[in-house]
Short mmCIF file of C-alpha atoms and ligand atoms in Angstrom, two decimals:
data_model
loop_
_atom_site.label_atom_id
_atom_site.label_comp_id
_atom_site.label_asym_id
_atom_site.label_seq_id
_atom_site.Cartn_x
_atom_site.Cartn_y
_atom_site.Cartn_z
CA MET R 1 43.70 -38.71 2.64
CA GLY R 2 41.41 -36.91 0.18
CA ARG R 3 39.04 -36.97 -2.75
CA ALA R 4 38.24 -34.36 -5.38
CA PHE R 5 34.93 -33.61 -7.10
CA VAL R 6 33.75 -30.99 -9.54
CA TYR R 7 30.57 -30.33 -7.54
CA VAL R 8 30.06 -30.86 -3.81
CA VAL R 9 26.76 -30.33 -1.99
CA LEU R 10 27.40 -29.81 1.71
CA GLY R 11 24.31 -31.05 3.60
CA GLY R 12 22.03 -33.91 2.64
CA GLY R 13 18.52 -32.57 3.22
CA VAL R 14 15.70 -31.41 1.00
CA ALA R 15 17.73 -28.95 -1.07
CA ALA R 16 20.50 -31.52 -1.66
CA GLY R 17 18.01 -34.07 -3.03
CA TYR R 18 16.46 -31.60 -5.45
CA ALA R 19 19.90 -30.37 -6.51
CA ALA R 20 20.95 -33.96 -7.27
CA LEU R 21 17.91 -34.52 -9.47
CA GLU R 22 18.56 -31.27 -11.35
CA PHE R 23 22.23 -32.19 -11.91
CA THR R 24 21.22 -35.51 -13.48
CA LYS R 25 18.44 -33.91 -15.57
CA LYS R 26 21.07 -31.54 -16.95
CA GLY R 27 23.32 -34.51 -17.77
CA VAL R 28 26.22 -34.11 -15.34
CA PRO R 29 28.53 -37.13 -15.87
CA PRO R 30 28.97 -39.82 -13.18
CA GLY R 31 31.74 -39.21 -10.66
CA GLU R 32 31.53 -35.41 -10.70
CA LEU R 33 29.01 -34.84 -7.87
CA CYS R 34 29.33 -35.61 -4.18
CA ILE R 35 26.81 -35.00 -1.37
CA ILE R 36 28.05 -34.96 2.22
CA SER R 37 25.59 -35.32 5.09
CA ASP R 38 25.94 -35.94 8.78
CA GLU R 39 22.62 -37.80 8.70
CA PRO R 40 22.94 -41.51 7.94
CA PHE R 41 20.15 -41.38 5.31
CA ALA R 42 19.90 -40.28 1.69
CA PRO R 43 18.00 -36.95 1.38
CA TYR R 44 14.36 -37.16 2.44
CA GLU R 45 11.30 -34.91 2.54
CA ARG R 46 11.68 -33.37 6.01
CA PRO R 47 8.03 -32.16 6.22
CA ALA R 48 6.89 -35.79 6.61
CA LEU R 49 8.47 -35.87 10.08
CA SER R 50 5.78 -33.78 11.77
CA LYS R 51 2.90 -35.30 9.79
CA GLY R 52 2.80 -38.83 8.31
CA TYR R 53 5.79 -40.00 10.37
CA LEU R 54 3.96 -39.33 13.64
CA LEU R 55 0.79 -41.22 12.77
CA PRO R 56 -0.05 -44.08 15.15
CA GLU R 57 0.83 -47.68 14.16
CA GLY R 58 -2.70 -48.48 12.96
CA LYS R 59 -2.71 -45.55 10.53
CA ALA R 60 0.25 -46.67 8.39
CA PRO R 61 2.86 -44.09 9.48
CA ALA R 62 5.27 -42.90 6.75
CA ARG R 63 8.69 -44.60 6.87
CA LEU R 64 11.73 -44.48 4.63
CA PRO R 65 12.27 -45.29 1.81
CA ALA R 66 8.75 -43.99 1.01
CA PHE R 67 9.58 -40.29 1.47
CA HIS R 68 13.03 -39.84 0.01
CA THR R 69 13.27 -36.73 -2.14
CA CYS R 70 11.91 -35.87 -4.60
CA VAL R 71 8.48 -37.43 -4.02
CA GLY R 72 7.22 -34.24 -2.37
CA ALA R 73 7.09 -32.53 -5.76
CA ASN R 74 5.77 -35.61 -7.60
CA GLU R 75 9.21 -36.29 -8.98
CA GLU R 76 11.34 -39.41 -8.96
CA ARG R 77 12.08 -41.01 -5.57
CA LEU R 78 15.83 -40.92 -5.09
CA THR R 79 16.87 -43.96 -3.04
CA PRO R 80 20.53 -44.73 -2.20
CA LYS R 81 20.43 -47.10 -5.22
CA TRP R 82 19.47 -44.19 -7.49
CA TYR R 83 22.52 -42.16 -6.38
CA LYS R 84 24.74 -45.17 -7.03
CA GLU R 85 23.27 -45.76 -10.47
CA HIS R 86 23.83 -42.10 -11.37
CA GLY R 87 27.42 -42.08 -10.14
CA ILE R 88 26.69 -39.59 -7.34
CA GLU R 89 28.88 -40.10 -4.30
CA LEU R 90 26.77 -40.03 -1.13
CA VAL R 91 29.01 -39.51 1.89
CA LEU R 92 26.56 -40.17 4.74
CA GLY R 93 26.89 -40.08 8.52
CA THR R 94 29.82 -37.71 8.03
CA ARG R 95 30.06 -34.28 9.57
CA VAL R 96 32.08 -31.56 7.87
CA LYS R 97 33.96 -29.83 10.65
CA SER R 98 35.73 -27.08 8.73
CA ALA R 99 35.69 -25.40 5.35
CA ASP R 100 38.33 -23.37 3.53
CA VAL R 101 36.76 -21.44 0.66
CA LYS R 102 40.11 -20.06 -0.54
CA ARG R 103 41.58 -23.56 -0.89
CA LYS R 104 38.19 -25.02 -1.95
CA THR R 105 38.37 -27.80 0.59
CA LEU R 106 36.18 -29.34 3.28
CA LEU R 107 37.55 -31.33 6.19
CA THR R 108 35.32 -34.10 7.58
CA ALA R 109 35.16 -35.35 11.15
CA THR R 110 36.65 -38.63 9.86
CA GLY R 111 39.76 -36.72 8.81
CA GLU R 112 39.15 -36.74 5.05
CA THR R 113 39.76 -33.65 2.91
CA ILE R 114 37.21 -33.29 0.11
CA SER R 115 37.96 -30.68 -2.52
CA TYR R 116 35.59 -29.08 -5.01
CA LYS R 117 35.50 -26.73 -7.94
CA ILE R 118 31.99 -25.60 -7.04
CA LEU R 119 30.41 -25.90 -3.59
CA ILE R 120 26.68 -25.72 -2.82
CA ILE R 121 26.02 -25.04 0.85
CA ALA R 122 22.77 -26.78 1.86
CA THR R 123 23.35 -27.15 5.59
CA GLY R 124 19.82 -26.11 6.60
CA ALA R 125 19.29 -25.19 10.22
CA ARG R 126 19.30 -26.52 13.75
CA ALA R 127 16.52 -26.33 16.31
CA LEU R 128 17.02 -23.65 18.95
CA LYS R 129 17.48 -25.15 22.41
CA LEU R 130 15.75 -24.07 25.62
CA GLU R 131 19.21 -23.55 27.14
CA GLU R 132 19.61 -20.59 24.75
CA PHE R 133 16.67 -19.02 26.63
CA GLY R 134 18.12 -19.82 30.06
CA VAL R 135 16.15 -23.02 30.81
CA SER R 136 17.97 -26.30 31.41
CA GLY R 137 16.72 -29.87 30.97
CA SER R 138 16.71 -30.35 27.17
CA ASP R 139 18.60 -33.61 27.51
CA ALA R 140 15.87 -35.27 29.64
CA GLU R 141 14.72 -38.41 27.84
CA ASN R 142 11.11 -37.25 27.35
CA VAL R 143 11.94 -33.73 26.07
CA CYS R 144 11.68 -33.86 22.27
CA TYR R 145 12.85 -31.48 19.58
CA LEU R 146 12.05 -32.19 15.92
CA ARG R 147 14.50 -31.45 13.15
CA ASP R 148 15.65 -34.78 11.80
CA LEU R 149 14.72 -38.43 11.57
CA ALA R 150 16.58 -39.32 14.76
CA ASP R 151 14.48 -36.71 16.60
CA ALA R 152 11.30 -38.09 15.01
CA ASN R 153 12.13 -41.65 16.10
CA ARG R 154 12.70 -40.42 19.62
CA LEU R 155 9.36 -38.59 19.64
CA VAL R 156 7.57 -41.70 18.30
CA ASN R 157 9.10 -43.82 21.08
CA VAL R 158 8.19 -41.35 23.81
CA MET R 159 4.64 -40.98 22.44
CA GLN R 160 4.17 -44.74 22.37
CA SER R 161 5.25 -44.97 26.00
CA CYS R 162 2.66 -42.46 27.23
CA ALA R 163 -0.66 -43.02 25.43
CA GLY R 164 -3.43 -41.43 27.47
CA GLY R 165 -0.85 -39.23 29.24
CA ASN R 166 -0.07 -35.51 29.13
CA ALA R 167 2.00 -33.55 26.66
CA VAL R 168 3.22 -29.98 26.99
CA VAL R 169 4.07 -28.36 23.67
CA ILE R 170 6.40 -25.38 23.99
CA GLY R 171 6.06 -22.93 21.09
CA GLY R 172 3.10 -21.89 18.97
CA GLY R 173 4.77 -21.99 15.55
CA TYR R 174 4.83 -24.67 12.86
CA ILE R 175 6.38 -27.44 14.96
CA GLY R 176 4.10 -26.67 17.91
CA MET R 177 0.92 -26.69 15.82
CA GLU R 178 1.75 -29.77 13.74
CA CYS R 179 3.09 -31.80 16.67
CA ALA R 180 0.13 -30.85 18.88
CA ALA R 181 -2.22 -32.26 16.22
CA SER R 182 -0.12 -35.45 15.93
CA LEU R 183 -0.06 -35.89 19.71
CA VAL R 184 -3.86 -35.61 19.83
CA ILE R 185 -4.13 -38.23 17.06
CA ASN R 186 -1.95 -40.44 19.28
CA LYS R 187 -4.49 -39.98 22.12
CA ILE R 188 -2.29 -37.78 24.28
CA ASN R 189 -3.72 -34.76 26.18
CA VAL R 190 -2.06 -31.60 24.90
CA THR R 191 -1.39 -28.21 26.45
CA MET R 192 0.33 -25.65 24.23
CA VAL R 193 2.40 -22.88 25.85
CA PHE R 194 3.76 -19.88 23.97
CA PRO R 195 4.68 -16.29 24.70
CA GLU R 196 2.57 -14.59 22.01
CA ALA R 197 -1.11 -13.62 22.16
CA HIS R 198 -2.01 -16.20 19.51
CA CYS R 199 -0.61 -19.16 17.59
CA MET R 200 1.49 -18.81 14.42
CA ALA R 201 2.22 -15.21 15.31
CA ARG R 202 4.79 -14.81 12.51
CA LEU R 203 2.12 -15.42 9.85
CA PHE R 204 -1.47 -15.50 11.10
CA THR R 205 -3.66 -12.53 11.94
CA PRO R 206 -5.51 -12.80 15.29
CA LYS R 207 -8.68 -13.71 13.35
CA ILE R 208 -7.05 -16.55 11.42
CA ALA R 209 -5.33 -17.79 14.60
CA THR R 210 -8.65 -17.84 16.48
CA TYR R 211 -10.12 -20.08 13.77
CA TYR R 212 -7.36 -22.69 14.27
CA GLU R 213 -7.24 -22.34 18.05
CA ASN R 214 -11.01 -22.97 18.24
CA TYR R 215 -10.56 -26.07 16.11
CA TYR R 216 -7.75 -27.32 18.38
CA VAL R 217 -9.86 -26.62 21.48
CA SER R 218 -12.64 -28.72 19.92
CA LYS R 219 -10.05 -31.54 19.75
CA GLY R 220 -9.27 -31.12 23.46
CA VAL R 221 -6.10 -28.97 23.20
CA LYS R 222 -5.57 -26.37 25.95
CA PHE R 223 -3.76 -23.09 25.26
CA ILE R 224 -1.68 -21.13 27.74
CA LYS R 225 -0.60 -17.94 26.01
CA GLY R 226 1.54 -14.98 26.93
CA THR R 227 3.99 -16.93 29.08
CA VAL R 228 7.03 -19.18 28.81
CA LEU R 229 8.38 -22.07 30.83
CA SER R 230 10.79 -21.32 33.66
CA SER R 231 11.93 -24.83 34.68
CA PHE R 232 11.25 -28.56 34.56
CA ASP R 233 10.61 -30.94 37.47
CA ILE R 234 12.86 -33.92 36.75
CA ASP R 235 12.62 -37.25 38.65
CA SER R 236 15.51 -39.45 39.79
CA SER R 237 15.38 -41.45 36.52
CA GLY R 238 16.03 -38.27 34.52
CA LYS R 239 12.48 -37.85 33.20
CA VAL R 240 10.56 -34.59 33.21
CA THR R 241 7.42 -34.97 35.32
CA ALA R 242 6.14 -31.37 35.15
CA VAL R 243 6.71 -28.05 33.44
CA ASN R 244 6.79 -24.89 35.55
CA LEU R 245 5.70 -21.69 33.84
CA ARG R 246 6.79 -18.16 34.52
CA ASP R 247 3.18 -17.26 35.43
CA GLY R 248 3.50 -19.64 38.40
CA SER R 249 1.47 -22.55 37.05
CA ARG R 250 2.70 -26.15 36.94
CA LEU R 251 1.72 -28.60 34.22
CA PRO R 252 2.18 -32.37 34.71
CA ALA R 253 3.99 -33.83 31.69
CA ASP R 254 4.79 -37.28 30.29
CA VAL R 255 6.23 -35.77 27.13
CA VAL R 256 7.44 -32.28 26.24
CA VAL R 257 7.77 -31.17 22.62
CA VAL R 258 9.82 -28.05 22.00
CA GLY R 259 9.52 -25.96 18.80
CA ILE R 260 10.96 -22.54 19.52
CA GLY R 261 12.51 -21.70 16.17
CA ILE R 262 15.71 -22.49 14.30
CA ARG R 263 19.15 -21.06 13.49
CA PRO R 264 20.69 -21.61 10.06
CA ASN R 265 23.90 -23.68 10.07
CA THR R 266 26.31 -20.98 8.90
CA GLY R 267 29.10 -21.63 11.43
CA LEU R 268 31.58 -23.19 8.96
CA PHE R 269 31.53 -20.07 6.81
CA GLU R 270 31.47 -17.21 9.30
CA GLY R 271 34.38 -14.90 8.53
CA GLN R 272 34.70 -16.38 5.01
CA LEU R 273 31.38 -15.42 3.37
CA THR R 274 29.07 -12.46 3.89
CA LEU R 275 26.09 -13.18 6.14
CA GLU R 276 22.69 -11.48 6.15
CA LYS R 277 19.45 -12.20 8.03
CA VAL R 278 21.46 -14.78 10.02
CA GLY R 279 21.93 -16.72 6.77
CA ILE R 280 24.46 -16.77 3.93
CA LYS R 281 23.96 -13.87 1.55
CA VAL R 282 23.54 -14.87 -2.10
CA ASN R 283 22.66 -13.09 -5.33
CA GLY R 284 19.87 -13.99 -7.77
CA GLN R 285 21.96 -16.94 -9.00
CA MET R 286 22.20 -18.26 -5.41
CA GLN R 287 25.92 -17.41 -5.54
CA THR R 288 27.62 -16.26 -2.33
CA THR R 289 30.26 -13.56 -2.04
CA ASN R 290 32.77 -16.21 -3.19
CA ASN R 291 32.00 -17.07 -6.80
CA SER R 292 32.78 -20.80 -6.42
CA VAL R 293 30.31 -21.14 -3.57
CA TYR R 294 26.50 -21.21 -3.74
CA ALA R 295 23.96 -21.46 -0.92
CA VAL R 296 20.40 -22.80 -1.06
CA GLY R 297 17.49 -23.72 1.21
CA ASP R 298 17.02 -22.59 4.82
CA VAL R 299 20.58 -21.27 5.06
CA ALA R 300 20.39 -18.87 2.10
CA ALA R 301 19.37 -15.20 2.27
CA PHE R 302 18.38 -14.36 -1.29
CA PRO R 303 16.83 -11.41 -3.12
CA VAL R 304 13.06 -11.87 -3.50
CA LYS R 305 12.48 -9.88 -6.68
CA LEU R 306 8.77 -9.53 -6.03
CA PHE R 307 9.41 -7.53 -2.84
CA GLY R 308 12.73 -5.96 -3.80
CA GLU R 309 14.17 -7.32 -0.56
CA THR R 310 16.51 -10.00 0.72
CA ARG R 311 14.73 -12.79 2.59
CA ARG R 312 15.71 -16.06 4.20
CA LEU R 313 12.83 -18.52 4.00
CA GLU R 314 12.46 -21.66 6.11
CA HIS R 315 10.13 -23.66 3.88
CA VAL R 316 10.39 -26.67 1.67
CA ASP R 317 9.22 -25.14 -1.60
CA SER R 318 11.91 -22.50 -1.36
CA ALA R 319 14.53 -25.20 -0.58
CA ARG R 320 13.49 -27.23 -3.63
CA LYS R 321 13.34 -24.33 -6.07
CA SER R 322 16.43 -22.48 -4.85
CA ALA R 323 18.43 -25.73 -5.19
CA ARG R 324 17.23 -26.24 -8.75
CA HIS R 325 17.94 -22.64 -9.60
CA ALA R 326 21.49 -22.83 -8.25
CA VAL R 327 22.22 -25.94 -10.32
CA ALA R 328 20.81 -24.33 -13.47
CA ALA R 329 22.90 -21.20 -12.81
CA ILE R 330 26.06 -23.25 -12.17
CA LEU R 331 25.68 -25.32 -15.33
CA SER R 332 24.53 -22.50 -17.66
CA PRO R 333 25.78 -19.26 -16.13
CA ASP R 334 25.07 -17.26 -19.29
CA LYS R 335 21.48 -18.39 -19.62
CA ALA R 336 20.26 -18.20 -16.04
CA ASP R 337 17.84 -15.43 -15.11
CA ASP R 338 17.80 -14.24 -11.53
CA PHE R 339 15.71 -16.43 -9.20
CA ASP R 340 12.20 -15.00 -9.26
CA TYR R 341 10.47 -16.68 -6.36
CA LEU R 342 6.95 -16.32 -5.02
CA PRO R 343 7.16 -17.32 -1.33
CA PHE R 344 4.88 -20.29 -0.61
CA PHE R 345 4.13 -21.79 2.79
CA TYR R 346 1.61 -24.49 3.73
CA SER R 347 0.58 -26.75 6.55
CA ARG R 348 -1.72 -29.71 7.12
CA VAL R 349 -3.13 -30.58 10.55
CA PHE R 350 -6.03 -32.89 11.40
CA THR R 351 -8.29 -32.57 8.35
CA LEU R 352 -7.32 -28.92 7.84
CA SER R 353 -5.00 -27.67 5.14
CA TRP R 354 -3.89 -24.16 4.22
CA GLN R 355 -1.65 -22.40 1.74
CA PHE R 356 -0.09 -18.95 1.86
CA TYR R 357 1.61 -17.04 -0.94
CA GLY R 358 3.61 -13.82 -0.86
CA ASP R 359 4.07 -11.51 2.07
CA ASN R 360 1.94 -10.84 5.17
CA THR R 361 2.68 -7.13 5.36
CA GLY R 362 0.24 -4.22 5.30
CA GLU R 363 -3.44 -4.51 6.08
CA ALA R 364 -5.23 -7.88 6.18
CA VAL R 365 -8.63 -8.27 4.54
CA HIS R 366 -10.42 -11.45 5.65
CA PHE R 367 -12.93 -13.36 3.59
CA GLY R 368 -14.87 -16.61 3.76
CA ASP R 369 -16.94 -18.17 6.50
CA TYR R 370 -14.96 -18.10 9.74
CA SER R 371 -17.46 -20.49 11.32
CA GLY R 372 -17.24 -22.85 8.32
CA ASN R 373 -14.65 -24.75 6.30
CA THR R 374 -13.19 -22.25 3.86
CA ILE R 375 -11.51 -19.11 5.17
CA GLY R 376 -9.02 -16.74 3.67
CA ALA R 377 -7.26 -13.40 3.75
CA TYR R 378 -5.44 -11.00 1.48
CA TRP R 379 -2.73 -8.58 2.59
CA ILE R 380 -2.72 -5.16 0.96
CA ASN R 381 0.44 -3.07 1.21
CA LYS R 382 0.73 0.40 -0.32
CA GLY R 383 -2.36 -0.20 -2.45
CA GLN R 384 -1.22 -3.55 -3.85
CA LEU R 385 -2.16 -7.11 -3.05
CA VAL R 386 1.03 -8.70 -1.67
CA GLY R 387 -0.14 -11.84 0.14
CA SER R 388 -2.94 -14.43 0.11
CA PHE R 389 -4.02 -17.12 2.54
CA LEU R 390 -6.59 -19.85 2.01
CA GLU R 391 -7.79 -22.74 4.18
CA GLY R 392 -9.80 -25.57 2.66
CA GLY R 393 -9.36 -24.51 -0.98
CA THR R 394 -9.45 -26.59 -4.14
CA LYS R 395 -6.41 -26.99 -6.41
CA GLU R 396 -7.86 -24.35 -8.76
CA GLU R 397 -8.51 -21.93 -5.89
CA TYR R 398 -4.95 -22.29 -4.56
CA GLU R 399 -3.61 -21.72 -8.07
CA ALA R 400 -5.79 -18.63 -8.36
CA ILE R 401 -4.52 -17.02 -5.13
CA ALA R 402 -0.93 -17.82 -6.15
CA LYS R 403 -1.46 -16.18 -9.54
CA ALA R 404 -3.18 -13.15 -8.04
CA THR R 405 -0.36 -12.66 -5.54
CA ARG R 406 2.29 -12.84 -8.21
CA LEU R 407 0.43 -10.22 -10.28
CA LYS R 408 0.37 -7.80 -7.30
CA PRO R 409 -2.83 -6.08 -8.53
CA ALA R 410 -3.74 -2.60 -7.31
CA VAL R 411 -6.50 -2.62 -4.71
CA GLU R 412 -8.14 0.63 -3.69
CA ASP R 413 -11.38 -0.42 -2.10
CA LEU R 414 -10.74 -2.87 0.76
CA ALA R 415 -14.47 -3.25 1.53
CA GLU R 416 -15.09 -4.29 -2.08
CA LEU R 417 -12.20 -6.77 -1.89
CA GLU R 418 -13.70 -8.24 1.27
CA ARG R 419 -17.08 -8.53 -0.47
CA GLN R 420 -15.55 -10.29 -3.50
CA GLY R 421 -13.39 -12.59 -1.36
CA LEU R 422 -12.08 -15.59 -3.26
CA GLU R 423 -13.92 -14.42 -6.40
CA PHE R 424 -11.35 -11.60 -6.69
CA ALA R 425 -8.53 -14.12 -7.23
CA LEU R 426 -10.62 -16.46 -9.37
CA THR R 427 -11.55 -13.75 -11.85
CA ILE R 428 -8.31 -11.81 -12.08
P1 FDA S 501 17.63 -29.48 5.65
O1 FDA S 501 17.55 -29.22 7.10
O2 FDA S 501 16.55 -30.25 5.00
O3 FDA S 501 19.01 -30.26 5.35
C1 FDA S 501 20.23 -29.85 5.86
C2 FDA S 501 21.14 -31.06 5.93
O4 FDA S 501 22.49 -30.66 6.14
C3 FDA S 501 20.79 -32.01 7.06
O5 FDA S 501 20.81 -33.33 6.59
C4 FDA S 501 21.93 -31.77 8.06
O6 FDA S 501 22.14 -32.87 8.89
C5 FDA S 501 23.08 -31.50 7.10
N1 FDA S 501 24.22 -30.79 7.69
C6 FDA S 501 24.21 -29.60 8.35
N2 FDA S 501 25.47 -29.25 8.73
C7 FDA S 501 26.29 -30.24 8.28
C8 FDA S 501 27.70 -30.46 8.37
N3 FDA S 501 28.51 -29.59 8.97
N4 FDA S 501 28.21 -31.59 7.81
C9 FDA S 501 27.40 -32.48 7.20
N5 FDA S 501 26.06 -32.32 7.08
C10 FDA S 501 25.51 -31.21 7.62
N6 FDA S 501 8.34 -26.65 5.22
C11 FDA S 501 7.20 -26.51 4.50
O7 FDA S 501 7.17 -25.66 3.60
N7 FDA S 501 6.11 -27.26 4.77
C12 FDA S 501 6.09 -28.18 5.76
O8 FDA S 501 5.08 -28.83 5.99
C13 FDA S 501 7.27 -28.35 6.52
N8 FDA S 501 7.31 -29.24 7.54
C14 FDA S 501 8.45 -29.40 8.30
C15 FDA S 501 8.45 -30.31 9.34
C16 FDA S 501 9.59 -30.45 10.13
C17 FDA S 501 9.57 -31.44 11.26
C18 FDA S 501 10.73 -29.67 9.88
C19 FDA S 501 11.95 -29.80 10.73
C20 FDA S 501 10.73 -28.76 8.84
C21 FDA S 501 9.58 -28.63 8.03
N9 FDA S 501 9.54 -27.72 6.97
C22 FDA S 501 8.39 -27.57 6.22
C23 FDA S 501 10.72 -26.93 6.62
C24 FDA S 501 11.54 -27.66 5.54
O9 FDA S 501 11.69 -29.00 5.86
C25 FDA S 501 12.89 -26.97 5.40
O10 FDA S 501 12.66 -25.67 4.93
C26 FDA S 501 13.79 -27.73 4.46
O11 FDA S 501 14.09 -29.01 4.95
C27 FDA S 501 15.08 -26.97 4.22
O12 FDA S 501 15.90 -27.74 3.38
P2 FDA S 501 17.50 -27.61 3.48
O13 FDA S 501 18.03 -28.63 2.52
O14 FDA S 501 17.89 -26.20 3.38
O15 FDA S 501 17.85 -28.07 4.96
P1 NAD S 502 8.65 -21.07 14.36
O1 NAD S 502 9.54 -19.95 14.08
O2 NAD S 502 7.55 -21.41 13.42
O3 NAD S 502 7.95 -20.87 15.77
C1 NAD S 502 8.70 -20.60 16.90
C2 NAD S 502 7.75 -20.40 18.05
O4 NAD S 502 8.53 -20.45 19.22
C3 NAD S 502 7.07 -19.05 18.11
O5 NAD S 502 5.84 -19.07 17.47
C4 NAD S 502 6.91 -18.84 19.60
O6 NAD S 502 5.61 -19.24 19.97
C5 NAD S 502 7.84 -19.79 20.23
N1 NAD S 502 8.85 -19.23 21.13
C6 NAD S 502 9.84 -18.36 20.81
N2 NAD S 502 10.61 -18.14 21.89
C7 NAD S 502 10.10 -18.90 22.89
C8 NAD S 502 10.46 -19.11 24.25
N3 NAD S 502 11.50 -18.49 24.81
N4 NAD S 502 9.72 -19.97 24.97
C9 NAD S 502 8.66 -20.59 24.41
N5 NAD S 502 8.28 -20.43 23.15
C10 NAD S 502 9.00 -19.59 22.40
O7 NAD S 502 9.62 -22.33 14.56
P2 NAD S 502 9.30 -23.86 14.85
O8 NAD S 502 7.85 -24.06 15.06
O9 NAD S 502 10.26 -24.30 15.88
O10 NAD S 502 9.68 -24.53 13.47
C11 NAD S 502 11.05 -24.76 13.16
C12 NAD S 502 11.29 -24.72 11.68
O11 NAD S 502 10.62 -25.78 11.04
C13 NAD S 502 10.83 -23.45 11.02
O12 NAD S 502 11.82 -23.11 10.09
C14 NAD S 502 9.60 -23.83 10.27
O13 NAD S 502 9.43 -23.08 9.10
C15 NAD S 502 9.87 -25.29 9.95
N6 NAD S 502 8.61 -26.02 9.85
C16 NAD S 502 7.75 -25.65 8.87
C17 NAD S 502 6.56 -26.31 8.75
C18 NAD S 502 5.63 -25.86 7.65
O14 NAD S 502 6.02 -25.03 6.85
N7 NAD S 502 4.42 -26.40 7.60
C19 NAD S 502 6.21 -27.34 9.62
C20 NAD S 502 7.12 -27.68 10.62
C21 NAD S 502 8.33 -27.01 10.73
#
């Protein structure tokens, strides 16, 4: 049993949705494109899962079909009907269990062989499990991870069953910070536990982290830093009742949310394509070491021209733009420039909202009022501005820091930069 397509996108997440839109904008005829996803839904904007999706009933939580791609970039909303109307085959709820890049075939768990002329790998990533760090209990019914809609539904159900109760959030990264805020909004008492000295250690400086931690403390969140969990207490019904930490403390828990990082889904291609930075290595056209195979989104390690380095980014803007770039490169190989991407990360929690552009290497120069509403920082590496962070900015201010970061201006006097603060970006 088998079907053949010109283009196959493997994975049905953010990158797949944006790739589909780009294919239709470029006029690919009906019947040529197929998207295969093990999720039972058409591609959706994954960032909604830790924000609007977790709002309490009274606050109109986001639900499909409202957040199908590509609404996150103010583009068309691609519902299952849209794919049908455009002759795009959506193969949903179907896991691909093996791939043969020499034969150009994929084998699904339902036993179907799907062949392609061009493959775009958009398999994203999976959440790391506590078991990978030597702790068991992940399958307890009130331990929640958050990667897909099924996880989000589970978290919503557990939250609804324990209003007024206690949550332990394991991990101080994006999932930890955004879920902690959502739990508070759902009137659950939150303790965050993470091994680093401050939250968002991969991106924030201690000073920026302190700003957010103070805000969270003002909302009732407790922080336990510099330690990790060692075990769960689990009752006879299979529910976690407490979290035991390596420092000896014990935290009662009605819900546990775990956000301890991700691993790109590269398994199908190991031994067939070159890997780098635990992702699939691609060139500036998003093309892998096999020229019929492209990779985009969380799974792709691509050259970031601005830094002269290969990076794998785990953010939605990169997924959207890398997908579009791959499609443009596939359809017009002679015209496509190399992907020239300015890394962009953002988050929204409570009434706070920040954006970051570029790279957080070198020395950080902070600006703004760290006891007020607008704070920021620049990173200066080898005499050049390479990264910018801003909380509470206006559209124009965010555009200004993005532009400044792309220009990589020379900065000699750090004290003067600190004095100018946001003005530096606004007047460049
Ligand atoms: P994505 O994970 O979206 O899609 C991969 C798809 O492939 C999934 O549908 C998966 O099931 C499928 N798949 C994998 N293996 C398969 C197989 N063998 N067979 C079939 N299907 C397979 N970023 C940001 O910049 N700002 C934000 O606010 C957020 N917020 C956020 C919240 C939450 C809860 C998460 C989990 C993530 C974010 N992100 C984010 C990150 C962002 O969502 C992420 O970078 C993109 O979703 C990556 O898009 P991809 O298409 O690469 O993977
Ligand atoms: P992360 O990499 O942001 O954070 C992982 C955190 O895990 C670390 O900060 C650390 O505190 C913690 N940790 C590591 N090892 C641990 C251990 N043994 N025990 C306890 N804690 C440990 O990853 P995440 O928060 O899990 O997010 C998953 C993915 O989702 C990332 O790719 C992220 O980019 C994406 N995401 C992004 C956004 C956003 O961009 N706004 C929002 C949500 C999720």
